[in-house]
PDB file of C-alpha atoms in Angstrom:
ATOM      1  CA  MET A   1      80.947 -22.828-165.817  1.00 41.00           C
ATOM      2  CA  GLN A   2      78.065 -23.982-167.981  1.00 40.00           C
ATOM      3  CA  GLU A   3      76.323 -20.705-167.241  1.00 44.00           C
ATOM      4  CA  ARG A   4      79.265 -18.829-168.756  1.00 50.00           C
ATOM      5  CA  ALA A   5      79.148 -20.965-171.864  1.00 45.00           C
ATOM      6  CA  LEU A   6      75.504 -20.065-172.303  1.00 42.00           C
ATOM      7  CA  LEU A   7      75.998 -16.357-171.653  1.00 49.00           C
ATOM      8  CA  GLN A   8      78.699 -15.750-174.250  1.00 54.00           C
ATOM      9  CA  PRO A   9      76.584 -16.539-177.352  1.00 50.00           C
ATOM     10  CA  PHE A  10      73.712 -14.590-175.833  1.00 48.00           C
ATOM     11  CA  ILE A  11      75.854 -11.517-175.418  1.00 55.00           C
ATOM     12  CA  LEU A  12      77.343 -11.821-178.889  1.00 55.00           C
ATOM     13  CA  GLU A  13      73.882 -12.222-180.363  1.00 53.00           C
ATOM     14  CA  ARG A  14      72.671  -9.174-178.494  1.00 50.00           C
ATOM     15  CA  MET A  15      75.673  -7.146-179.595  1.00 54.00           C
ATOM     16  CA  GLN A  16      75.351  -8.104-183.248  1.00 54.00           C
ATOM     17  CA  GLY A  17      71.623  -7.464-183.374  1.00 52.00           C
ATOM     18  CA  ASN A  18      69.896  -4.160-183.719  1.00 48.00           C
ATOM     19  CA  THR A  19      69.257  -3.650-180.020  1.00 59.00           C
ATOM     20  CA  GLU A  20      69.751  -0.322-178.344  1.00 72.00           C
ATOM     21  CA  THR A  21      73.155   0.446-176.871  1.00 74.00           C
ATOM     22  CA  ASP A  22      71.749   0.883-173.392  1.00 78.00           C
ATOM     23  CA  GLN A  23      70.124  -2.563-173.520  1.00 81.00           C
ATOM     24  CA  GLN A  24      73.416  -4.083-174.651  1.00 82.00           C
ATOM     25  CA  PHE A  25      75.237  -2.263-171.932  1.00 85.00           C
ATOM     26  CA  THR A  26      72.718  -3.347-169.298  1.00 88.00           C
ATOM     27  CA  THR A  27      73.208  -6.966-170.319  1.00 88.00           C
ATOM     28  CA  ILE A  28      76.988  -6.586-170.211  1.00 89.00           C
ATOM     29  CA  PHE A  29      76.872  -4.837-166.858  1.00 91.00           C
ATOM     30  CA  GLU A  30      74.602  -7.432-165.252  1.00 92.00           C
ATOM     31  CA  THR A  31      76.626 -10.310-166.680  1.00 92.00           C
ATOM     32  CA  TYR A  32      80.138  -9.111-165.883  1.00 93.00           C
ATOM     33  CA  TYR A  33      79.913  -6.690-162.941  1.00 94.00           C
ATOM     34  CA  LYS A  34      80.699  -9.226-160.214  1.00 93.00           C
ATOM     35  CA  ARG A  35      83.594 -10.818-162.115  1.00 93.00           C
ATOM     36  CA  ILE A  36      85.152  -7.458-163.017  1.00 94.00           C
ATOM     37  CA  TYR A  37      84.763  -6.303-159.415  1.00 94.00           C
ATOM     38  CA  ASN A  38      86.350  -9.497-158.078  1.00 91.00           C
ATOM     39  CA  TYR A  39      89.267  -9.190-160.491  1.00 92.00           C
ATOM     40  CA  ILE A  40      89.917  -5.605-159.451  1.00 93.00           C
ATOM     41  CA  ALA A  41      89.462  -6.391-155.753  1.00 89.00           C
ATOM     42  CA  TYR A  42      92.185  -9.034-156.031  1.00 87.00           C
ATOM     43  CA  ARG A  43      94.455  -6.465-157.617  1.00 89.00           C
ATOM     44  CA  VAL A  44      93.895  -3.417-155.386  1.00 87.00           C
ATOM     45  CA  SER A  45      92.990  -4.851-151.963  1.00 77.00           C
ATOM     46  CA  CYS A  46      90.507  -2.082-151.103  1.00 83.00           C
ATOM     47  CA  ARG A  47      86.756  -2.440-151.472  1.00 85.00           C
ATOM     48  CA  TYR A  48      86.031   1.195-152.227  1.00 90.00           C
ATOM     49  CA  THR A  49      88.843   1.547-154.711  1.00 91.00           C
ATOM     50  CA  ALA A  50      87.662  -1.661-156.405  1.00 92.00           C
ATOM     51  CA  GLU A  51      84.137  -0.229-156.664  1.00 93.00           C
ATOM     52  CA  ASP A  52      85.421   3.027-158.141  1.00 94.00           C
ATOM     53  CA  LEU A  53      87.667   1.286-160.634  1.00 95.00           C
ATOM     54  CA  THR A  54      84.899  -1.146-161.614  1.00 95.00           C
ATOM     55  CA  SER A  55      82.669   1.819-162.378  1.00 95.00           C
ATOM     56  CA  LEU A  56      85.442   3.302-164.478  1.00 95.00           C
ATOM     57  CA  VAL A  57      85.783   0.028-166.410  1.00 95.00           C
ATOM     58  CA  PHE A  58      82.102   0.049-167.309  1.00 93.00           C
ATOM     59  CA  GLU A  59      82.229   3.739-168.182  1.00 93.00           C
ATOM     60  CA  LYS A  60      85.075   3.031-170.611  1.00 93.00           C
ATOM     61  CA  THR A  61      83.273  -0.050-171.913  1.00 91.00           C
ATOM     62  CA  LEU A  62      80.193   2.015-172.691  1.00 88.00           C
ATOM     63  CA  SER A  63      82.196   4.679-174.474  1.00 89.00           C
ATOM     64  CA  LYS A  64      84.144   2.116-176.533  1.00 88.00           C
ATOM     65  CA  LEU A  65      81.388  -0.425-177.164  1.00 85.00           C
ATOM     66  CA  ASP A  66      81.105   0.618-180.801  1.00 83.00           C
ATOM     67  CA  SER A  67      84.794  -0.078-181.393  1.00 86.00           C
ATOM     68  CA  PHE A  68      84.600  -3.711-180.210  1.00 85.00           C
ATOM     69  CA  SER A  69      85.401  -6.232-182.909  1.00 83.00           C
ATOM     70  CA  GLY A  70      84.750  -9.909-182.246  1.00 80.00           C
ATOM     71  CA  GLU A  71      87.299 -10.796-184.928  1.00 85.00           C
ATOM     72  CA  LYS A  72      90.202  -9.443-182.869  1.00 83.00           C
ATOM     73  CA  ALA A  73      89.361 -11.089-179.550  1.00 82.00           C
ATOM     74  CA  PRO A  74      86.386 -12.538-177.682  1.00 86.00           C
ATOM     75  CA  PHE A  75      84.292  -9.966-175.849  1.00 89.00           C
ATOM     76  CA  GLU A  76      85.338 -11.261-172.436  1.00 89.00           C
ATOM     77  CA  VAL A  77      89.021 -10.836-173.244  1.00 89.00           C
ATOM     78  CA  TRP A  78      88.390  -7.320-174.547  1.00 91.00           C
ATOM     79  CA  LEU A  79      86.479  -6.385-171.390  1.00 92.00           C
ATOM     80  CA  PHE A  80      89.140  -7.735-169.042  1.00 92.00           C
ATOM     81  CA  ALA A  81      91.837  -5.956-171.069  1.00 92.00           C
ATOM     82  CA  ILE A  82      90.009  -2.715-170.268  1.00 94.00           C
ATOM     83  CA  ALA A  83      89.884  -3.733-166.586  1.00 94.00           C
ATOM     84  CA  ARG A  84      93.599  -4.583-166.566  1.00 93.00           C
ATOM     85  CA  ASN A  85      94.454  -1.227-168.146  1.00 93.00           C
ATOM     86  CA  VAL A  86      92.292   0.646-165.632  1.00 94.00           C
ATOM     87  CA  VAL A  87      94.096  -1.063-162.737  1.00 92.00           C
ATOM     88  CA  ASN A  88      97.505  -0.384-164.295  1.00 90.00           C
ATOM     89  CA  ASP A  89      96.551   3.289-164.766  1.00 92.00           C
ATOM     90  CA  TYR A  90      95.453   3.408-161.134  1.00 92.00           C
ATOM     91  CA  TYR A  91      98.822   2.145-159.919  1.00 88.00           C
ATOM     92  CA  ARG A  92     100.669   4.544-162.218  1.00 88.00           C
ATOM     93  CA  SER A  93      98.680   7.516-160.898  1.00 86.00           C
ATOM     94  CA  ARG A  94      99.105   6.319-157.335  1.00 79.00           C
ATOM     95  CA  LYS A  95     102.862   6.521-157.650  1.00 73.00           C
ATOM     96  CA  ARG A  96     102.487  10.227-158.284  1.00 67.00           C
ATOM     97  CA  THR A  97     100.122  10.957-155.379  1.00 61.00           C
ATOM     98  CA  ARG A  98      99.561   9.196-152.097  1.00 56.00           C
ATOM     99  CA  LEU A  99      96.067   9.745-150.709  1.00 55.00           C
ATOM    100  CA  PHE A 100      94.523   8.628-147.470  1.00 53.00           C
ATOM    101  CA  SER A 101      91.172   6.937-147.980  1.00 57.00           C
ATOM    102  CA  LEU A 102      88.451   8.215-145.649  1.00 58.00           C
ATOM    103  CA  ASP A 103      86.151   5.490-146.980  1.00 60.00           C
ATOM    104  CA  THR A 104      88.229   2.852-145.251  1.00 57.00           C
ATOM    105  CA  VAL A 105      87.838   4.629-141.925  1.00 54.00           C
ATOM    106  CA  MET A 106      84.097   5.067-142.492  1.00 61.00           C
ATOM    107  CA  GLU A 107      83.754   1.345-143.159  1.00 60.00           C
ATOM    108  CA  LEU A 108      85.480   0.511-139.883  1.00 55.00           C
ATOM    109  CA  VAL A 109      83.347   2.945-137.887  1.00 59.00           C
ATOM    110  CA  SER A 110      79.930   2.248-139.398  1.00 61.00           C
ATOM    111  CA  GLY A 111      80.021  -1.511-139.949  1.00 55.00           C
ATOM    112  CA  LYS A 112      76.832  -3.471-139.342  1.00 64.00           C
ATOM    113  CA  LYS A 113      78.557  -6.639-138.150  1.00 67.00           C
ATOM    114  CA  ALA A 114      79.599  -7.338-134.605  1.00 69.00           C
ATOM    115  CA  PRO A 115      82.967  -5.813-133.699  1.00 69.00           C
ATOM    116  CA  GLU A 116      84.532  -9.249-133.170  1.00 74.00           C
ATOM    117  CA  ASP A 117      83.381 -10.428-136.607  1.00 75.00           C
ATOM    118  CA  LEU A 118      84.696  -7.267-138.210  1.00 73.00           C
ATOM    119  CA  LEU A 119      88.027  -7.702-136.486  1.00 77.00           C
ATOM    120  CA  LEU A 120      88.362 -11.339-137.581  1.00 79.00           C
ATOM    121  CA  GLU A 121      87.316 -10.532-141.139  1.00 77.00           C
ATOM    122  CA  GLU A 122      89.717  -7.616-141.273  1.00 78.00           C
ATOM    123  CA  GLU A 123      92.520  -9.809-139.936  1.00 82.00           C
ATOM    124  CA  ARG A 124      91.823 -12.493-142.575  1.00 81.00           C
ATOM    125  CA  ASN A 125      91.698  -9.920-145.349  1.00 79.00           C
ATOM    126  CA  THR A 126      94.893  -8.313-144.125  1.00 81.00           C
ATOM    127  CA  ARG A 127      96.722 -11.652-144.082  1.00 84.00           C
ATOM    128  CA  LEU A 128      95.471 -12.508-147.560  1.00 82.00           C
ATOM    129  CA  ASN A 129      96.370  -9.070-148.908  1.00 80.00           C
ATOM    130  CA  HIS A 130      99.860  -9.261-147.379  1.00 84.00           C
ATOM    131  CA  ALA A 131     100.326 -12.661-148.996  1.00 86.00           C
ATOM    132  CA  LEU A 132      99.052 -11.321-152.341  1.00 86.00           C
ATOM    133  CA  ASP A 133     101.352  -8.300-152.028  1.00 86.00           C
ATOM    134  CA  LYS A 134     104.349 -10.631-151.892  1.00 88.00           C
ATOM    135  CA  LEU A 135     103.525 -11.983-155.339  1.00 90.00           C
ATOM    136  CA  ALA A 136     105.095 -10.353-158.375  1.00 91.00           C
ATOM    137  CA  VAL A 137     102.788  -8.065-160.369  1.00 89.00           C
ATOM    138  CA  LYS A 138     102.497 -10.651-163.149  1.00 91.00           C
ATOM    139  CA  GLU A 139     101.631 -13.417-160.663  1.00 92.00           C
ATOM    140  CA  ARG A 140      99.050 -11.285-158.885  1.00 90.00           C
ATOM    141  CA  ASN A 141      97.459 -10.321-162.183  1.00 90.00           C
ATOM    142  CA  VAL A 142      97.175 -13.974-163.257  1.00 92.00           C
ATOM    143  CA  VAL A 143      95.734 -14.967-159.852  1.00 91.00           C
ATOM    144  CA  ALA A 144      93.208 -12.120-160.080  1.00 89.00           C
ATOM    145  CA  LEU A 145      92.198 -13.133-163.598  1.00 91.00           C
ATOM    146  CA  LYS A 146      91.818 -16.775-162.566  1.00 91.00           C
ATOM    147  CA  PHE A 147      90.102 -16.469-159.198  1.00 89.00           C
ATOM    148  CA  GLY A 148      88.725 -12.948-159.235  1.00 86.00           C
ATOM    149  CA  ALA A 149      87.455 -12.870-162.790  1.00 87.00           C
ATOM    150  CA  GLY A 150      86.931 -16.611-163.203  1.00 89.00           C
ATOM    151  CA  LEU A 151      88.695 -16.766-166.566  1.00 90.00           C
ATOM    152  CA  LYS A 152      90.029 -19.995-168.043  1.00 90.00           C
ATOM    153  CA  ASN A 153      93.772 -20.431-168.560  1.00 92.00           C
ATOM    154  CA  LYS A 154      93.258 -20.111-172.312  1.00 91.00           C
ATOM    155  CA  GLU A 155      91.486 -16.767-171.878  1.00 89.00           C
ATOM    156  CA  ILE A 156      94.187 -15.536-169.509  1.00 91.00           C
ATOM    157  CA  ALA A 157      96.836 -16.536-172.042  1.00 91.00           C
ATOM    158  CA  LEU A 158      95.036 -14.604-174.768  1.00 89.00           C
ATOM    159  CA  LEU A 159      94.666 -11.564-172.542  1.00 88.00           C
ATOM    160  CA  THR A 160      98.214 -11.471-171.177  1.00 89.00           C
ATOM    161  CA  GLY A 161     100.089 -12.681-174.225  1.00 90.00           C
ATOM    162  CA  ILE A 162     101.763 -15.604-172.474  1.00 92.00           C
ATOM    163  CA  SER A 163     101.255 -19.266-173.322  1.00 94.00           C
ATOM    164  CA  GLU A 164      98.488 -21.293-171.742  1.00 93.00           C
ATOM    165  CA  SER A 165     100.978 -23.694-170.164  1.00 94.00           C
ATOM    166  CA  ASN A 166     102.921 -20.756-168.719  1.00 94.00           C
ATOM    167  CA  VAL A 167      99.694 -19.491-167.148  1.00 94.00           C
ATOM    168  CA  GLY A 168      99.321 -22.862-165.442  1.00 94.00           C
ATOM    169  CA  VAL A 169     102.904 -22.748-164.190  1.00 95.00           C
ATOM    170  CA  ILE A 170     102.487 -19.201-162.874  1.00 95.00           C
ATOM    171  CA  LEU A 171      99.279 -20.182-161.090  1.00 94.00           C
ATOM    172  CA  TYR A 172     100.874 -23.252-159.555  1.00 95.00           C
ATOM    173  CA  ARG A 173     103.886 -21.313-158.295  1.00 94.00           C
ATOM    174  CA  SER A 174     101.693 -18.480-157.026  1.00 93.00           C
ATOM    175  CA  MET A 175      99.504 -20.888-155.070  1.00 91.00           C
ATOM    176  CA  ARG A 176     102.600 -22.463-153.535  1.00 92.00           C
ATOM    177  CA  LYS A 177     103.851 -19.032-152.484  1.00 91.00           C
ATOM    178  CA  LEU A 178     100.469 -18.124-151.010  1.00 88.00           C
ATOM    179  CA  LYS A 179     100.248 -21.433-149.180  1.00 88.00           C
ATOM    180  CA  SER A 180     103.701 -21.013-147.693  1.00 88.00           C
ATOM    181  CA  GLU A 181     102.794 -17.483-146.625  1.00 86.00           C
ATOM    182  CA  ILE A 182      99.333 -18.200-145.209  1.00 84.00           C
ATOM    183  CA  GLY A 183      99.299 -21.896-144.522  1.00 77.00           C
ATOM    184  CA  SER A 184      96.084 -23.752-145.219  1.00 66.00           C
ATOM    185  CA  VAL A 185      92.767 -22.050-145.967  1.00 60.00           C
ATOM    186  CA  ASP A 186      91.525 -23.158-142.550  1.00 63.00           C
ATOM    187  CA  GLU A 187      94.207 -21.029-140.917  1.00 60.00           C
ATOM    188  CA  LEU A 188      92.779 -17.923-142.516  1.00 59.00           C
TER     189      LEU A 188
END
């Protein structure tokens, strides 16, 4: 958490200075890649799709970096708004076409782990994804922002347009639903 507090001023300083765009983008990419990926992975439940969508987020970030204004919202909120919109666009386009992912099959066939470990991991992921699928879209988005992206309730409130206390309530209810669906974390 302290690391995040130190990174934010650094990024703002870098963005306001006269550094090259590619250096700014490299800093942004290295700082936020894992959190953006985790957020998207919570939302889409497929590793390869999450990787593709994360790449799309950074592509859009690079193209719109000049339009960012720190007066409207903090950089982190702006970046996760792009990620949220990319995921929403993905689901909208998916309604139109249903595709079968060959990447998922390739992952199952060419895994480096032992078959038993892969099976157990797949079973855990499937149970978690089924539990996450039972959440409403709004609940899943808030859970992804909290645990996937590591945002604070205040940042989630700013990003989603709901109050900070409502974010807490949604998280609490979502965790109760997940717990009733899965049981304890040890049962995963």
